CSV table of C-alpha atoms and ligand atoms in Angstrom, one decimal:
chain,number,residue,atom,x,y,z
A,1,MET,CA,9.1,15.9,13.3
A,2,PRO,CA,5.4,15.7,12.5
A,3,PRO,CA,2.9,16.1,15.4
A,4,ILE,CA,1.8,12.9,17.1
A,5,GLN,CA,-1.3,11.3,15.5
A,6,THR,CA,-3.7,9.6,17.9
A,7,LEU,CA,-5.4,6.6,16.3
A,8,THR,CA,-8.4,4.4,16.9
A,9,VAL,CA,-8.2,1.0,15.2
A,10,LEU,CA,-11.6,-0.5,14.5
A,11,GLY,CA,-11.2,-4.2,13.9
A,12,ALA,CA,-7.7,-4.3,15.4
A,13,THR,CA,-7.6,-8.1,15.7
A,14,GLY,CA,-8.2,-8.6,11.9
A,15,SER,CA,-5.7,-8.8,9.1
A,16,ILE,CA,-5.8,-5.0,8.4
A,17,GLY,CA,-5.8,-4.2,12.1
A,18,VAL,CA,-2.7,-6.3,12.7
A,19,ASN,CA,-0.9,-4.7,9.7
A,20,THR,CA,-1.9,-1.3,11.0
A,21,LEU,CA,-0.4,-2.0,14.4
A,22,ASP,CA,2.8,-3.2,12.7
A,23,VAL,CA,3.2,0.2,11.1
A,24,VAL,CA,2.3,1.9,14.4
A,25,ALA,CA,5.0,-0.1,16.2
A,26,ARG,CA,7.6,1.1,13.8
A,27,TYR,CA,6.9,4.8,14.6
A,28,PRO,CA,6.2,5.2,18.3
A,29,GLU,CA,7.2,8.9,18.0
A,30,ARG,CA,4.5,9.5,15.3
A,31,TYR,CA,1.5,7.4,16.4
A,32,ARG,CA,-0.3,6.9,19.7
A,33,VAL,CA,-3.2,4.4,20.0
A,34,TYR,CA,-6.4,5.7,21.6
A,35,ALA,CA,-8.6,2.7,21.2
A,36,LEU,CA,-8.5,-0.9,19.8
A,37,THR,CA,-11.6,-2.9,19.0
A,38,GLY,CA,-12.4,-6.5,18.3
A,39,ALA,CA,-15.4,-8.8,18.2
A,40,SER,CA,-13.5,-12.0,19.0
A,41,GLN,CA,-10.0,-13.3,19.5
A,42,ILE,CA,-10.0,-11.7,23.0
A,43,ASP,CA,-6.5,-13.1,23.8
A,44,LYS,CA,-5.1,-11.3,20.8
A,45,LEU,CA,-6.8,-8.1,21.8
A,46,LEU,CA,-5.4,-8.4,25.3
A,47,ALA,CA,-1.8,-8.8,23.9
A,48,GLN,CA,-2.3,-5.8,21.6
A,49,ALA,CA,-3.6,-3.7,24.6
A,50,LEU,CA,-0.6,-4.6,26.7
A,51,GLN,CA,1.8,-3.7,23.8
A,52,PHE,CA,0.1,-0.5,22.6
A,53,ARG,CA,-1.4,0.8,25.9
A,54,PRO,CA,-4.5,2.4,24.4
A,55,ARG,CA,-6.9,4.4,26.6
A,56,TYR,CA,-9.7,2.0,25.7
A,57,VAL,CA,-10.4,-1.4,24.2
A,58,VAL,CA,-13.9,-2.2,22.9
A,59,VAL,CA,-15.6,-5.6,22.6
A,60,LEU,CA,-19.1,-6.5,21.7
A,61,ASP,CA,-20.3,-8.8,24.5
A,62,GLU,CA,-20.3,-8.4,28.3
A,63,ALA,CA,-18.6,-11.8,29.0
A,64,SER,CA,-15.6,-10.8,26.9
A,65,ALA,CA,-15.6,-7.4,28.4
A,66,ASP,CA,-15.5,-8.8,32.0
A,67,ARG,CA,-12.7,-11.3,31.1
A,68,LEU,CA,-10.6,-8.7,29.4
A,69,ALA,CA,-11.0,-6.2,32.2
A,70,ARG,CA,-9.9,-8.8,34.7
A,71,GLU,CA,-6.9,-9.8,32.7
A,72,LEU,CA,-5.8,-6.2,32.1
A,73,LYS,CA,-6.1,-5.4,35.7
A,74,LEU,CA,-4.0,-8.4,36.7
A,75,ALA,CA,-1.3,-7.3,34.3
A,76,GLY,CA,-1.3,-3.8,35.8
A,77,SER,CA,-2.7,-2.1,32.7
A,78,GLU,CA,-4.6,1.2,32.9
A,79,THR,CA,-6.6,0.5,29.7
A,80,GLU,CA,-10.3,0.6,30.2
A,81,VAL,CA,-12.8,-1.8,28.6
A,82,LEU,CA,-15.9,-0.6,26.9
A,83,CYS,CA,-18.6,-2.8,25.4
A,84,GLY,CA,-21.2,-2.6,22.6
A,85,ALA,CA,-21.9,-0.8,19.3
A,86,ALA,CA,-22.3,2.7,20.9
A,87,ALA,CA,-18.8,2.4,22.3
A,88,LEU,CA,-17.5,1.8,18.8
A,89,GLU,CA,-18.9,5.2,17.8
A,90,ALA,CA,-17.7,6.9,21.0
A,91,VAL,CA,-14.0,5.9,20.3
A,92,SER,CA,-14.3,6.9,16.7
A,93,THR,CA,-15.5,10.4,17.5
A,94,ALA,CA,-13.7,11.3,20.7
A,95,PRO,CA,-12.0,14.8,20.5
A,96,GLU,CA,-8.6,13.3,21.3
A,97,VAL,CA,-8.7,11.1,18.1
A,98,ASP,CA,-7.1,12.3,14.9
A,99,ALA,CA,-7.5,9.3,12.7
A,100,VAL,CA,-9.7,6.2,12.6
A,101,MET,CA,-8.6,3.0,10.8
A,102,ALA,CA,-12.0,1.5,9.7
A,103,ALA,CA,-11.1,-2.2,9.5
A,104,ILE,CA,-14.2,-4.0,10.8
A,105,VAL,CA,-15.4,-6.5,8.2
A,106,GLY,CA,-18.9,-6.1,6.7
A,107,ALA,CA,-21.9,-3.8,7.1
A,108,ALA,CA,-21.2,-3.9,10.9
A,109,GLY,CA,-18.4,-1.4,10.2
A,110,MET,CA,-20.6,1.2,8.7
A,111,ARG,CA,-22.0,3.1,11.7
A,112,PRO,CA,-18.7,3.8,13.5
A,113,THR,CA,-17.0,4.7,10.1
A,114,LEU,CA,-19.8,7.1,9.3
A,115,ALA,CA,-19.6,8.5,12.8
A,116,ALA,CA,-15.8,9.2,12.3
A,117,ALA,CA,-16.6,10.9,9.0
A,118,ARG,CA,-19.2,13.1,10.6
A,119,ALA,CA,-16.8,14.0,13.4
A,120,GLY,CA,-14.2,15.2,10.8
A,121,LYS,CA,-11.5,12.6,11.5
A,122,ARG,CA,-8.9,11.4,9.1
A,123,VAL,CA,-10.7,8.2,7.9
A,124,LEU,CA,-8.5,5.4,6.8
A,125,LEU,CA,-11.0,3.4,4.9
A,126,ALA,CA,-10.5,-0.4,4.6
A,127,ASN,CA,-14.1,-1.3,5.2
A,128,LYS,CA,-15.4,-1.1,1.6
A,129,GLU,CA,-18.8,-2.3,2.7
A,130,THR,CA,-19.5,1.2,4.1
A,131,LEU,CA,-19.4,2.7,0.6
A,132,VAL,CA,-21.3,-0.2,-0.9
A,133,LEU,CA,-24.0,0.2,1.7
A,134,ALA,CA,-24.2,4.0,2.0
A,135,GLY,CA,-21.8,5.5,-0.6
A,136,ARG,CA,-23.6,8.8,-1.2
A,137,LEU,CA,-24.5,9.4,2.4
A,138,PHE,CA,-20.9,8.7,3.5
A,139,MET,CA,-19.3,10.9,0.9
A,140,ASP,CA,-21.8,13.7,1.8
A,141,ALA,CA,-20.7,13.3,5.5
A,142,ILE,CA,-17.1,13.6,4.5
A,143,ASN,CA,-17.8,16.7,2.4
A,144,ALA,CA,-19.9,18.3,5.1
A,145,SER,CA,-17.4,17.8,7.9
A,146,GLY,CA,-14.2,18.4,5.9
A,147,ALA,CA,-12.9,15.0,7.0
A,148,GLU,CA,-9.9,13.6,5.2
A,149,LEU,CA,-10.6,10.3,3.5
A,150,LEU,CA,-7.7,8.0,2.6
A,151,PRO,CA,-8.5,4.7,0.8
A,152,ILE,CA,-6.7,1.7,2.2
A,153,ASP,CA,-8.0,-0.9,-0.2
A,154,SER,CA,-4.9,-1.5,-2.3
A,155,GLU,CA,-6.5,-0.8,-5.7
A,156,HIS,CA,-8.1,2.4,-4.5
A,157,ASN,CA,-5.0,3.5,-2.7
A,158,ALA,CA,-3.1,3.0,-6.0
A,159,ILE,CA,-5.7,5.1,-7.9
A,160,TYR,CA,-5.5,7.7,-5.2
A,161,GLN,CA,-1.7,7.9,-5.6
A,162,VAL,CA,-1.9,8.5,-9.4
A,163,LEU,CA,-4.8,10.8,-9.6
A,164,PRO,CA,-4.2,14.6,-9.7
A,165,ARG,CA,-4.0,15.9,-6.1
A,166,ALA,CA,-7.0,18.3,-6.5
A,167,HIS,CA,-9.3,15.5,-7.6
A,168,ARG,CA,-8.2,12.9,-5.0
A,169,GLU,CA,-8.6,15.3,-2.1
A,170,HIS,CA,-11.8,16.9,-3.4
A,171,PRO,CA,-13.4,14.4,-5.9
A,172,TYR,CA,-16.7,16.2,-5.9
A,173,GLY,CA,-15.3,19.6,-6.8
A,174,GLN,CA,-15.1,18.6,-10.5
A,175,THR,CA,-15.5,15.5,-12.7
A,176,LEU,CA,-12.8,13.1,-13.7
A,177,ALA,CA,-13.1,14.4,-17.3
A,178,ASP,CA,-12.4,17.9,-16.0
A,179,VAL,CA,-9.0,16.8,-14.7
A,180,GLY,CA,-8.2,14.9,-17.9
A,181,VAL,CA,-9.0,11.4,-16.7
A,182,LYS,CA,-10.6,9.0,-19.2
A,183,ARG,CA,-11.0,5.9,-17.0
A,184,ILE,CA,-10.0,4.1,-13.9
A,185,ILE,CA,-8.6,0.6,-14.5
A,186,LEU,CA,-9.0,-1.6,-11.4
A,187,THR,CA,-6.8,-4.7,-11.4
A,188,ALA,CA,-8.0,-8.0,-10.0
A,189,SER,CA,-5.9,-11.1,-9.3
A,190,GLY,CA,-8.7,-13.3,-10.5
A,191,GLY,CA,-8.5,-15.3,-7.2
A,192,PRO,CA,-7.8,-19.0,-6.7
A,193,PHE,CA,-10.3,-20.2,-9.4
A,194,ARG,CA,-9.2,-18.0,-12.2
A,195,THR,CA,-8.3,-21.0,-14.4
A,196,ARG,CA,-10.6,-23.6,-12.9
A,197,ALA,CA,-13.3,-25.2,-15.1
A,198,ALA,CA,-16.9,-24.0,-14.3
A,199,GLU,CA,-18.2,-27.6,-14.2
A,200,THR,CA,-16.1,-28.2,-11.0
A,201,PHE,CA,-17.3,-25.0,-9.2
A,202,ALA,CA,-20.0,-26.9,-7.2
A,203,ALA,CA,-17.2,-29.0,-5.5
A,204,ILE,CA,-15.3,-25.9,-4.3
A,205,THR,CA,-14.7,-26.1,-0.5
A,206,PRO,CA,-14.3,-23.1,1.9
A,207,GLU,CA,-10.6,-24.2,2.5
A,208,GLU,CA,-9.9,-23.8,-1.3
A,209,ALA,CA,-11.8,-20.5,-1.5
A,210,VAL,CA,-9.9,-18.8,1.3
A,211,LYS,CA,-6.5,-19.7,-0.1
A,212,HIS,CA,-5.8,-16.5,-2.0
A,213,PRO,CA,-2.8,-16.7,-4.4
A,214,ASN,CA,-1.2,-13.4,-3.5
A,215,TRP,CA,-2.7,-11.8,-0.3
A,216,ALA,CA,-3.3,-13.1,3.2
A,217,MET,CA,-6.7,-11.7,4.3
A,218,GLY,CA,-9.7,-12.3,6.4
A,219,ARG,CA,-12.1,-15.1,5.5
A,220,LYS,CA,-14.9,-13.0,4.1
A,221,ILE,CA,-12.8,-10.9,1.7
A,222,SER,CA,-11.0,-14.0,0.6
A,223,VAL,CA,-14.2,-15.7,-0.4
A,224,ASP,CA,-15.3,-12.4,-2.1
A,225,SER,CA,-12.0,-12.5,-4.0
A,226,ALA,CA,-12.6,-16.0,-5.2
A,227,SER,CA,-16.1,-15.2,-6.5
A,228,LEU,CA,-14.9,-11.8,-7.9
A,229,MET,CA,-17.6,-10.2,-5.7
A,230,ASN,CA,-14.7,-8.4,-4.1
A,231,LYS,CA,-13.9,-6.7,-7.4
A,232,GLY,CA,-17.6,-5.9,-7.8
A,233,LEU,CA,-17.6,-4.2,-4.3
A,234,GLU,CA,-14.5,-2.4,-5.4
A,235,VAL,CA,-16.1,-1.0,-8.5
A,236,ILE,CA,-18.9,0.4,-6.3
A,237,GLU,CA,-16.3,1.7,-3.9
A,238,ALA,CA,-14.4,3.5,-6.7
A,239,ARG,CA,-17.6,5.0,-8.0
A,240,TRP,CA,-18.1,6.9,-4.7
A,241,LEU,CA,-14.5,7.5,-3.7
A,242,PHE,CA,-13.5,9.1,-7.0
A,243,ASN,CA,-16.9,10.4,-8.3
A,244,ALA,CA,-16.5,8.0,-11.2
A,245,PRO,CA,-19.5,7.1,-13.4
A,246,PRO,CA,-19.6,3.2,-13.8
A,247,SER,CA,-18.9,3.7,-17.5
A,248,GLU,CA,-15.5,5.1,-16.6
A,249,ILE,CA,-14.5,2.1,-14.4
A,250,ALA,CA,-12.9,-0.9,-16.1
A,251,VAL,CA,-11.7,-4.2,-14.5
A,252,VAL,CA,-8.6,-6.1,-15.8
A,253,VAL,CA,-7.5,-9.4,-14.4
A,254,HIS,CA,-3.8,-9.3,-13.5
A,255,PRO,CA,-2.8,-12.5,-11.8
A,256,GLN,CA,0.6,-11.3,-10.3
A,257,SER,CA,-1.0,-8.5,-8.2
A,258,ILE,CA,2.0,-6.2,-8.8
A,259,VAL,CA,0.1,-3.4,-10.7
A,260,HIS,CA,-2.3,-2.4,-8.0
A,261,SER,CA,-4.5,-0.3,-10.4
A,262,MET,CA,-4.2,2.3,-13.1
A,263,VAL,CA,-5.6,5.6,-14.3
A,264,GLU,CA,-5.9,6.4,-18.0
A,265,TYR,CA,-5.6,10.1,-19.0
A,266,ALA,CA,-7.1,11.8,-22.0
A,267,ASP,CA,-3.7,12.1,-23.7
A,268,GLY,CA,-3.2,8.4,-23.7
A,269,SER,CA,-0.9,8.2,-20.7
A,270,VAL,CA,-1.7,5.3,-18.3
A,271,LEU,CA,-0.3,5.8,-14.7
A,272,ALA,CA,0.0,2.8,-12.5
A,273,GLN,CA,1.1,2.1,-8.9
A,274,LEU,CA,3.2,-1.0,-8.5
A,275,GLY,CA,4.6,-2.8,-5.5
A,276,THR,CA,5.1,-6.1,-3.6
A,277,PRO,CA,1.6,-7.2,-2.5
A,278,ASP,CA,1.7,-6.1,1.1
A,279,MET,CA,-1.2,-4.2,2.8
A,280,ARG,CA,1.4,-2.2,4.9
A,281,THR,CA,2.1,-0.1,1.8
A,282,PRO,CA,-1.4,1.4,1.5
A,283,ILE,CA,-1.8,1.5,5.3
A,284,ALA,CA,1.4,3.4,5.8
A,285,TYR,CA,0.5,5.7,2.9
A,286,GLY,CA,-2.8,6.6,4.5
A,287,MET,CA,-1.3,7.0,7.9
A,288,ALA,CA,1.6,9.2,6.9
A,289,TYR,CA,-0.1,11.1,4.0
A,290,PRO,CA,1.2,13.3,2.5
A,291,GLU,CA,4.6,12.1,3.7
A,292,ARG,CA,6.1,8.7,2.9
A,293,VAL,CA,7.5,6.3,5.5
A,294,ASP,CA,9.3,2.9,5.4
A,295,ALA,CA,6.5,0.4,6.0
A,296,GLY,CA,8.8,-2.7,6.2
A,297,VAL,CA,7.7,-3.8,2.8
A,298,LYS,CA,10.0,-5.9,0.6
A,299,SER,CA,11.4,-4.0,-2.4
A,300,LEU,CA,9.7,-5.0,-5.7
A,301,ASP,CA,12.1,-7.4,-7.5
A,302,LEU,CA,11.1,-7.0,-11.1
A,303,PHE,CA,13.5,-9.7,-12.2
A,304,SER,CA,11.9,-12.3,-10.0
A,305,VAL,CA,8.4,-11.1,-11.0
A,306,GLY,CA,9.6,-11.5,-14.7
A,307,ARG,CA,6.3,-10.8,-16.4
A,308,LEU,CA,3.0,-9.0,-15.9
A,309,ASP,CA,-0.1,-10.6,-17.5
A,310,PHE,CA,-3.5,-9.1,-18.2
A,311,GLU,CA,-6.7,-10.7,-19.3
A,312,ALA,CA,-10.4,-9.9,-19.4
A,313,PRO,CA,-12.6,-11.0,-16.5
A,314,ASP,CA,-14.9,-14.0,-17.3
A,315,LEU,CA,-18.3,-12.8,-16.3
A,316,ALA,CA,-19.9,-16.2,-17.2
A,317,ARG,CA,-17.9,-18.1,-14.5
A,318,PHE,CA,-17.9,-15.1,-12.1
A,319,PRO,CA,-21.3,-13.5,-12.4
A,320,CYS,CA,-20.9,-11.5,-9.1
A,321,LEU,CA,-18.9,-8.9,-10.9
A,322,ARG,CA,-21.7,-8.4,-13.4
A,323,LEU,CA,-24.2,-8.1,-10.5
A,324,ALA,CA,-22.2,-5.2,-9.0
A,325,PHE,CA,-22.4,-3.2,-12.2
A,326,GLU,CA,-26.1,-4.0,-12.5
A,327,ALA,CA,-26.7,-2.9,-8.9
A,328,LEU,CA,-24.9,0.4,-9.6
A,329,GLU,CA,-27.0,0.9,-12.7
A,330,ALA,CA,-30.2,0.2,-10.7
A,331,GLY,CA,-29.2,2.9,-8.2
A,332,GLY,CA,-31.2,3.5,-5.0
A,333,ALA,CA,-30.5,0.9,-2.3
A,334,ALA,CA,-29.6,-1.9,-4.8
A,335,THR,CA,-25.9,-2.0,-3.8
A,336,ALA,CA,-26.9,-2.2,-0.1
A,337,VAL,CA,-29.2,-5.1,-1.0
A,338,LEU,CA,-26.4,-6.8,-2.9
A,339,ASN,CA,-23.9,-6.3,-0.1
A,340,ALA,CA,-26.3,-7.7,2.5
A,341,ALA,CA,-27.3,-10.7,0.4
A,342,ASN,CA,-23.6,-11.4,-0.2
A,343,GLU,CA,-22.7,-11.3,3.5
A,344,VAL,CA,-25.4,-14.0,4.2
A,345,ALA,CA,-24.3,-16.0,1.2
A,346,VAL,CA,-20.6,-16.0,2.2
A,347,ALA,CA,-21.4,-16.9,5.8
A,348,ALA,CA,-23.5,-19.8,4.6
A,349,PHE,CA,-20.8,-20.9,2.2
A,350,LEU,CA,-18.1,-20.8,5.0
A,351,ASP,CA,-20.6,-22.9,7.1
A,352,ARG,CA,-20.9,-25.4,4.3
A,353,ARG,CA,-24.6,-24.6,4.0
A,354,LEU,CA,-24.3,-23.2,0.5
A,355,SER,CA,-22.2,-24.3,-2.6
A,356,PHE,CA,-19.8,-21.9,-4.2
A,357,PRO,CA,-22.0,-21.3,-7.3
A,358,GLY,CA,-24.9,-20.7,-4.8
A,359,ILE,CA,-23.3,-17.5,-3.7
A,360,ALA,CA,-23.9,-15.8,-7.1
A,361,ALA,CA,-27.3,-17.5,-7.5
A,362,LEU,CA,-28.5,-16.2,-4.1
A,363,ASN,CA,-27.1,-12.7,-4.8
A,364,GLU,CA,-28.8,-12.5,-8.2
A,365,SER,CA,-32.1,-13.7,-6.8
A,366,VAL,CA,-32.2,-11.2,-3.9
A,367,LEU,CA,-31.0,-8.3,-6.0
A,368,GLY,CA,-33.7,-9.1,-8.6
A,369,ALA,CA,-36.4,-9.1,-6.0
A,370,LEU,CA,-35.3,-6.0,-4.0
A,371,ALA,CA,-33.3,-3.8,-6.4
A,372,GLY,CA,-36.0,-1.0,-6.4
A,373,LEU,CA,-35.8,-0.1,-2.7
A,374,PRO,CA,-35.1,3.6,-1.9
A,375,ALA,CA,-31.9,5.0,-0.4
A,376,ASP,CA,-32.9,8.5,0.7
A,377,SER,CA,-31.9,8.1,4.4
A,378,LEU,CA,-29.7,6.0,6.6
A,379,GLU,CA,-32.9,4.4,8.0
A,380,ALA,CA,-34.0,3.5,4.4
A,381,LEU,CA,-30.7,1.9,3.7
A,382,MET,CA,-30.7,-0.1,7.0
A,383,GLN,CA,-34.2,-1.3,6.1
A,384,ALA,CA,-33.0,-2.4,2.7
A,385,ASP,CA,-30.1,-4.2,4.4
A,386,ALA,CA,-32.5,-6.0,6.7
A,387,ALA,CA,-34.9,-6.9,4.0
A,388,ALA,CA,-32.1,-8.3,1.9
A,389,ARG,CA,-30.8,-10.5,4.8
A,390,GLU,CA,-34.3,-11.8,5.4
A,391,SER,CA,-34.8,-12.5,1.7
A,392,ALA,CA,-31.4,-14.2,1.5
A,393,THR,CA,-32.2,-16.4,4.6
A,394,ALA,CA,-35.5,-17.4,3.0
A,395,TRP,CA,-33.8,-18.2,-0.3
A,396,LEU,CA,-31.3,-20.4,1.6
A,397,ALA,CA,-34.0,-22.4,3.3
A,398,ARG,CA,-35.8,-22.8,0.0
A,399,GLU,CA,-33.0,-23.4,-2.5
A,400,GLY,CA,-29.7,-23.6,-0.7
A,401,VAL,CA,-27.5,-26.6,-1.8
A,402,PRO,CA,-24.8,-27.4,0.8
A,403,CYS,CA,-21.2,-27.9,-0.3
B,1,NAD,P1,-10.8,-9.8,9.3
B,1,NAD,O1,-11.9,-10.8,9.3
B,1,NAD,O2,-9.4,-10.3,9.4
B,1,NAD,O3,-11.0,-8.8,10.6
B,1,NAD,C1,-12.2,-8.2,10.9
B,1,NAD,C2,-12.2,-7.4,12.2
B,1,NAD,O4,-13.5,-6.9,12.4
B,1,NAD,C3,-11.8,-8.2,13.4
B,1,NAD,O5,-11.1,-7.4,14.3
B,1,NAD,C4,-13.1,-8.6,14.0
B,1,NAD,O6,-13.0,-8.9,15.4
B,1,NAD,C5,-13.9,-7.4,13.7
B,1,NAD,N1,-15.4,-7.7,13.6
B,1,NAD,C6,-16.0,-8.7,12.9
B,1,NAD,N2,-17.3,-8.6,13.0
B,1,NAD,C7,-17.6,-7.5,13.8
B,1,NAD,C8,-18.8,-6.9,14.2
B,1,NAD,N3,-20.0,-7.4,13.9
B,1,NAD,N4,-18.7,-5.8,15.0
B,1,NAD,C9,-17.5,-5.2,15.3
B,1,NAD,N5,-16.3,-5.8,14.9
B,1,NAD,C10,-16.3,-6.9,14.1
B,1,NAD,O7,-11.0,-8.9,8.1
B,1,NAD,P2,-9.9,-8.1,7.2
B,1,NAD,O8,-9.4,-8.9,6.1
B,1,NAD,O9,-8.9,-7.4,8.1
B,1,NAD,O10,-10.8,-7.0,6.5
B,1,NAD,C11,-11.3,-5.9,7.2
B,1,NAD,C12,-12.0,-4.9,6.2
B,1,NAD,O11,-10.9,-4.4,5.3
B,1,NAD,C13,-13.0,-5.6,5.3
B,1,NAD,O12,-14.0,-4.7,5.0
B,1,NAD,C14,-12.2,-5.9,4.0
B,1,NAD,O13,-13.0,-5.9,2.8
B,1,NAD,C15,-11.3,-4.7,4.0
B,1,NAD,N6,-10.0,-5.0,3.3
B,1,NAD,C16,-9.2,-6.0,3.7
B,1,NAD,C17,-8.0,-6.2,3.0
B,1,NAD,C18,-7.0,-7.3,3.5
B,1,NAD,O14,-5.9,-7.4,3.0
B,1,NAD,N7,-7.3,-8.0,4.6
B,1,NAD,C19,-7.7,-5.5,1.8
B,1,NAD,C20,-8.6,-4.6,1.4
B,1,NAD,C21,-9.7,-4.3,2.1
B,2,MG,MG1,-8.7,-4.7,-2.8
């Protein structure tokens, strides 16, 4: 029996957080929860705390903290309530913690995730924005502390599974070419608007955009999937996770989301990881690595899938993917700028203050204006993030067209 792993789940109330706790619940003899965190949905967090009995729950505001503490006490729970960003870092670095599931959405997840990396934890990385914002710094922190980094994003988890072990565990010890890898092929579902005519994009509503054909996810990543910004963020994520030059990363649209990504080797072999689209597969893989456990996922029924299709991404209708490659080429803080602009754009779109095509227009404008900012320290990156948010807000006031 493997030793018990003690886990902090950052973003426990979200889609990844809930799937993580589903895996935890299947293996009470393997996993113990140290802390659960959430920014909203306090009732859900309360129910999770009562079921998993963590030492701490963390919320962001005092009012929620007071309410939660009262309700926990009433229910006879010994879980303590902490509040604020510093507490997120504390529960990610505590000596009792073995692994941290980084599943907060957006740049807000970066600091506790980086703290877990610096503290040498097993980092289960769902929060791709950490790598988009501070990829080099984060990978340096992982290398310096000897932390284990397991990608949870399904594509990156797939690539991790089919890369040679030496490279996936120590990607900066050699190049991809050194281990015989020619390129990484990221698959993309194409999102809900894959076949929709560009002339109708201005009429797209938030309800349509969050309806992903294959995955049930949080609202932000769902909109990113619809604009293909998500695939762009994933290209940047792959660049850092696998020490992959952008020229060795390709994107292929695969509407069935059965092939979760591929690696092409020098001898012509292409290795892929396939499965039913269910985030519990990569989550359980990361949690149990290097073992494999039953994650409750439906067996892949190839007969009912029937066929696997592949097509080239359409960069004219989905310019956000092109912007991600351009930001990578620009270097410095450009990807941090793109990430921050996109967060403002997506929030405005979900609020009906910005049309769907406006997301790419805003991102392109802010990236064009601020791509040259430096990235030599965490402070510089945070300044670039703040400047991009300011510039995006000004753009919205000037040119934003509501949907
Ligand atoms: P979600 O919106 O469902 O959940 C987000 C979680 O973060 C919630 O617990 C929320 O309370 C918390 N949160 C939100 N803002 C916060 C803040 N400012 N400070 C602290 N906590 C905050 O999102 P999700 O779909 O679970 O995605 C989480 C992360 O995982 C994202 O980075 C996403 O890109 C990545 N990811 C998700 C999926 C998926 O299937 N959902 C797949 C791959 C990667
Ligand atoms: Mg993904």
